[in-house]
Short mmCIF file of C-alpha atoms in Angstrom, two decimals:
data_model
loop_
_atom_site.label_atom_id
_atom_site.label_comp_id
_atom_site.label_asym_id
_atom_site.label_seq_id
_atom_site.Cartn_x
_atom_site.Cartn_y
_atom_site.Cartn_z
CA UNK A 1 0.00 0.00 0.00
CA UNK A 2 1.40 3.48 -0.75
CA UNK A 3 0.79 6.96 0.12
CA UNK A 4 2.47 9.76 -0.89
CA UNK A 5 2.24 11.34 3.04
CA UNK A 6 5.53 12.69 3.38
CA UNK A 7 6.80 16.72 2.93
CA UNK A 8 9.32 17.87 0.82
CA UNK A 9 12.82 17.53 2.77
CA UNK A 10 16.44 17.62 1.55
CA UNK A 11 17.82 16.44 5.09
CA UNK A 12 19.09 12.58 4.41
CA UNK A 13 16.26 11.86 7.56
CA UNK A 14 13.10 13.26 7.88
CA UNK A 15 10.16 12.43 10.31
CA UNK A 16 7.05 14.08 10.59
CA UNK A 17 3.81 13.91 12.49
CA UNK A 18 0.95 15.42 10.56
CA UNK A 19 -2.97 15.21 9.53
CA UNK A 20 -3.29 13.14 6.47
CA UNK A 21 -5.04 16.65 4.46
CA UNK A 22 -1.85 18.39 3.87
CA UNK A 23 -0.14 15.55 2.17
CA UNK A 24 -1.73 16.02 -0.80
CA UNK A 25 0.88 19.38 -1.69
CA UNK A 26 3.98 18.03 -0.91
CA UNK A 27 6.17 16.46 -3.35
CA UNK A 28 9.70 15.86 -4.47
CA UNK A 29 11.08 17.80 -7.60
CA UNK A 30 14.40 17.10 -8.76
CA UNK A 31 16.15 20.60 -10.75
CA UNK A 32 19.40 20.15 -11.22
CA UNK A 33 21.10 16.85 -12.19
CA UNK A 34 24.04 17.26 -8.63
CA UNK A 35 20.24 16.35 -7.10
CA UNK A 36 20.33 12.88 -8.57
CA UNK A 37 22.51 11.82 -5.34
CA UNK A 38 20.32 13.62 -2.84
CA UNK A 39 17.76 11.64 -0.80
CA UNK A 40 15.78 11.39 2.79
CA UNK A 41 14.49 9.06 4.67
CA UNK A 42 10.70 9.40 6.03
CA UNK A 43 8.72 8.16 8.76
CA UNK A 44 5.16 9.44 9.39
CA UNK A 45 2.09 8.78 11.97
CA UNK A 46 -1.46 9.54 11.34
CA UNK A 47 -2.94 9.68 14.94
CA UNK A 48 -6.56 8.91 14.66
CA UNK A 49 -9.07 8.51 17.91
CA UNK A 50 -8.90 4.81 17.33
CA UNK A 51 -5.87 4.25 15.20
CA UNK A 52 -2.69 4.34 14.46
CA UNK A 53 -1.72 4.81 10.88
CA UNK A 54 2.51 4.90 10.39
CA UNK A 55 4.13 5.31 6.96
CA UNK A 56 7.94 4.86 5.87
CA UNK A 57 10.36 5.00 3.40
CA UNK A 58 14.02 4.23 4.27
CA UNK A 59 15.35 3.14 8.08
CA UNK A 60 13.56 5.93 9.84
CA UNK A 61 11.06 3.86 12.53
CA UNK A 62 8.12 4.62 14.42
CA UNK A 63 7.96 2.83 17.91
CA UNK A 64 4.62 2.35 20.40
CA UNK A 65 5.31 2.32 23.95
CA UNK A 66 2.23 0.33 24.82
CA UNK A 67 2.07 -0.49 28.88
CA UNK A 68 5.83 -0.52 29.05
CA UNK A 69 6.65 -2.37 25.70
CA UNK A 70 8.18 -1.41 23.23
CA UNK A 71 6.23 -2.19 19.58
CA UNK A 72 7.74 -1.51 16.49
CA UNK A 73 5.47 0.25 13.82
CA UNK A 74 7.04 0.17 11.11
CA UNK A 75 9.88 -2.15 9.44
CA UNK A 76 12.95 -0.71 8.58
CA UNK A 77 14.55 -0.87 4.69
CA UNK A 78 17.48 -2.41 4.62
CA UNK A 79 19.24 -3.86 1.91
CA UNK A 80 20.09 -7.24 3.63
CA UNK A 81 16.12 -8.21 4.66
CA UNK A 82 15.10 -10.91 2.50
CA UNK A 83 12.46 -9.50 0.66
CA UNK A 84 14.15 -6.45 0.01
CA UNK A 85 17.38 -8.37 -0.86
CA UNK A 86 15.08 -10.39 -3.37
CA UNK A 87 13.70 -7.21 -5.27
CA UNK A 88 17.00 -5.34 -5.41
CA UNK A 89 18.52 -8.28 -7.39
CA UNK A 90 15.62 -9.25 -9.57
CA UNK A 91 15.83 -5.30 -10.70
CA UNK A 92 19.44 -6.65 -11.70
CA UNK A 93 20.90 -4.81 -9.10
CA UNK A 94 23.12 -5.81 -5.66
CA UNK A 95 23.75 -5.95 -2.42
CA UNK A 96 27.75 -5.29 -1.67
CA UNK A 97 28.56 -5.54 1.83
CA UNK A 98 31.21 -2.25 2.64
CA UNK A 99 30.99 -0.83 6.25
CA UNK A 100 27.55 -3.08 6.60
CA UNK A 101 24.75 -4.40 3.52
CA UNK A 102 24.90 -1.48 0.51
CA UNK A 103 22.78 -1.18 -2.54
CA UNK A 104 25.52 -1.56 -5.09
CA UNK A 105 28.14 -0.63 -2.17
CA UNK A 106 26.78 3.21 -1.40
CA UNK A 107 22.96 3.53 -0.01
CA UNK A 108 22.65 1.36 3.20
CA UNK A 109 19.24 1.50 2.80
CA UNK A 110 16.54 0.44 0.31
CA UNK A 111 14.13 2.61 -0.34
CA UNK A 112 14.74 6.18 0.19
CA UNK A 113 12.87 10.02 -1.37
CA UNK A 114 15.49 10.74 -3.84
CA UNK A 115 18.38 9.01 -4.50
CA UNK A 116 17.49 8.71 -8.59
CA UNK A 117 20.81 7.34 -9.51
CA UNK A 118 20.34 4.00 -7.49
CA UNK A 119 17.38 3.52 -9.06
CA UNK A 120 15.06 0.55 -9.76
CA UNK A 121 17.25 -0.58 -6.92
CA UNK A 122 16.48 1.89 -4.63
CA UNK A 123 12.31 2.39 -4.38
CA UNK A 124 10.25 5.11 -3.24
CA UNK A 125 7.35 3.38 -2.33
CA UNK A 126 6.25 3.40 1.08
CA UNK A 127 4.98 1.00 3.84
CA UNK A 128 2.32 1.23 5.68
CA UNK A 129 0.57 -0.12 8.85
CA UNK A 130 -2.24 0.48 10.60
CA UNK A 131 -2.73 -0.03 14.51
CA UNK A 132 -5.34 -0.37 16.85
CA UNK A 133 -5.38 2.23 19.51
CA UNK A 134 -6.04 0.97 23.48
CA UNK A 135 -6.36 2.66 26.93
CA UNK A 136 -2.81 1.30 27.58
CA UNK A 137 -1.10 3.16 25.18
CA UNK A 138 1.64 5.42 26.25
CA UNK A 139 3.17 7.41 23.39
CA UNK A 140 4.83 7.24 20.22
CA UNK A 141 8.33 7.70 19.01
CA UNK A 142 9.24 8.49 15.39
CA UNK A 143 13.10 8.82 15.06
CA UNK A 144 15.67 8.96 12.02
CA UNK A 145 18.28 6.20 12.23
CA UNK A 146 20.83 8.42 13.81
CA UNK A 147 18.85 7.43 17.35
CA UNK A 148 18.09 3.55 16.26
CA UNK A 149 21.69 2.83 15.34
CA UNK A 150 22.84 3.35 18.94
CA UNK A 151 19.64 3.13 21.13
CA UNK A 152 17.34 0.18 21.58
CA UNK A 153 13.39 0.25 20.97
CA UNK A 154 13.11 -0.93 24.07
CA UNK A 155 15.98 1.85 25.64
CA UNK A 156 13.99 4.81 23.62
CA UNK A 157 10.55 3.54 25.05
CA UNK A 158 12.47 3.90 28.77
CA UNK A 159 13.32 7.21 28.63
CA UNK A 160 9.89 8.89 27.15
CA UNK A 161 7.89 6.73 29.58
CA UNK A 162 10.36 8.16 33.03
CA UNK A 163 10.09 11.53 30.85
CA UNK A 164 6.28 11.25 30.65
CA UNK A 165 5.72 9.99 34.41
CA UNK A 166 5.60 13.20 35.73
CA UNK A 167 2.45 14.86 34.09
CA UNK A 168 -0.67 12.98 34.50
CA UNK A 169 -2.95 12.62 32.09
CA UNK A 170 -5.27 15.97 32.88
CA UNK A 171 -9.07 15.11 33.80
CA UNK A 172 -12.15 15.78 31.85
CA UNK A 173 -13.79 19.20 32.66
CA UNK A 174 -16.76 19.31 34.98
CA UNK A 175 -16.89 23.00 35.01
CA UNK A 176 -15.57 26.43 33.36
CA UNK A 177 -13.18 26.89 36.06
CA UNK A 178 -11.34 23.82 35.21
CA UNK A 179 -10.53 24.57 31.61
CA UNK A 180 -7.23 25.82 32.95
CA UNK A 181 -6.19 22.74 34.28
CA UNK A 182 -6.76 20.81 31.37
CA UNK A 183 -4.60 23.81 29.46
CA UNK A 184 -2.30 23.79 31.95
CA UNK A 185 -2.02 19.84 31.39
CA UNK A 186 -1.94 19.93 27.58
CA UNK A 187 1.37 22.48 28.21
CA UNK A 188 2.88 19.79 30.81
CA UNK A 189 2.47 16.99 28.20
CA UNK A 190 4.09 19.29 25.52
CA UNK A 191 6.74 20.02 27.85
CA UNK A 192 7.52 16.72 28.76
CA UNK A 193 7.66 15.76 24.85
CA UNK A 194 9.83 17.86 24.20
CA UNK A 195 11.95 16.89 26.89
CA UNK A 196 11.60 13.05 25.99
CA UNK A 197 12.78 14.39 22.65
CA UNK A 198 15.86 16.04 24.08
CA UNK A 199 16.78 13.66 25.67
CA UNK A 200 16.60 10.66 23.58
CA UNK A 201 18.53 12.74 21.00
CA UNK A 202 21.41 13.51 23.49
CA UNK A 203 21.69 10.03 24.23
CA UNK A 204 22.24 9.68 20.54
CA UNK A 205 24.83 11.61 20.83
CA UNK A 206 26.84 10.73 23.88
CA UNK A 207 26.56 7.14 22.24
CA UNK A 208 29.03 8.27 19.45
CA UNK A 209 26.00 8.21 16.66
CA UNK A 210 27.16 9.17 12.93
CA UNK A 211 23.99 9.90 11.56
CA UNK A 212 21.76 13.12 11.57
CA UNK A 213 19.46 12.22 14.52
CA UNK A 214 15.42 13.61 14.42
CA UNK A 215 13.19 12.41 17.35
CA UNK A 216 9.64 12.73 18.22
CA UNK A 217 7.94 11.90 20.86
CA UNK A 218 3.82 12.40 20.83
CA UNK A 219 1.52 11.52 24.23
CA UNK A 220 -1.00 8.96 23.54
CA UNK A 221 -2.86 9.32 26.48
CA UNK A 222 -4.47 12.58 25.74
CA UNK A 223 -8.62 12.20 25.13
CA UNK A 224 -8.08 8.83 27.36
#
């Protein structure tokens, strides 16, 4: 199934977190032939009342923190899983292990946005899933590879839940006087994604990663 549900980007990662109505204006356009070699990865969660609807391209991920597990959303491209292994060479093209699994020895992924001159090798075409919401979810992550190459699912899912602890999920109104508590929760729950966000990324980054790293972290338990 594909959807074209990503933005424009020119970053190697991307992830986004948007309503479904502004994909329809976004697109990739290719001007000048140096952009041939330019690409992104993308990662992207629709978060309906009861579902979860997650979209990549490329070895960006999207992880659930359901109850204290980790679940993984979305499967990441890589050149060495076997179905993606099997369309790169029936394309005529290969897999050359240098520094890890390579389309032809350069992309380690896939599929990626861009990337023209490794194609039919490397696809564009998305994946997508779609999940059934529950009172026991916690919140999702969507992260570029630059987190995932260095921090577990299970690691990332740690840190937003201890991040996310400390704001409670606010309760419904029962009068005018409480619709400042509820905004006053809805800023705590930013706040603490945000932090969650932070967070993860430096953790990225004190564990040596080499890629760009893009992390976001969205509270599921709102309207529960």
């Amino acid at each position: 199934m594909a959807a074209p549900m990503w933005p424009q980007r020119r970053l190697r990662n991307g992830v986004v977190a948007q309503p479904e109505s502004q994909s329809a204006t976004c697109r990739c356009e290719l001007q000048t032939p140096q952009c041939d070699a330019v690409g992104s990865t993308a990662v992207v969660a629709v978060v309906a009342p009861d579902k979860i609807i997650v979209s990549n391209c490329g070895d960006s991920r999207a992880v659930l923190c359901r109850n204290g597990v980790a679940i993984p959303l979305s499967t990441d491209h890589k050149p060495d899983r076997p179905d993606e292994l099997n369309r790169i060479q029936e394309a005529g093209g290969r897999v050359i292990f240098w520094d890890g699994p390579r389309v032809l020895g350069v992309l380690a992924m896939s599929r990626a946005i861009g990337d023209n001159y490794l194609k039919p090798y490397v696809i564009s075409e998305p994946e997508v899933t779609i999940t059934d919401r529950t009172v026991e979810d916690e919140c999702l992550i969507l992260a570029s590879d630059g987190l995932w190459d260095v921090v577990s699912n299970e690691t990332a899912c740690g840190v937003a839940r201890m991040c996310l602890q400390s704001r409670k999920p606010p309760s419904p109104p029962r009068s005018p006087a409480s619709d400042t508590t509820v905004t006053a929760g809805e800023e705590s729950s930013d706040k603490a994604c945000s932090d969650a966000s932070i967070l993860l990324t430096k953790l990225a980054l004190a564990r040596h990663s080499t890629d760009n790293v893009s992390v976001a972290v969205i509270d599921l338990r709102r309207g529960h």
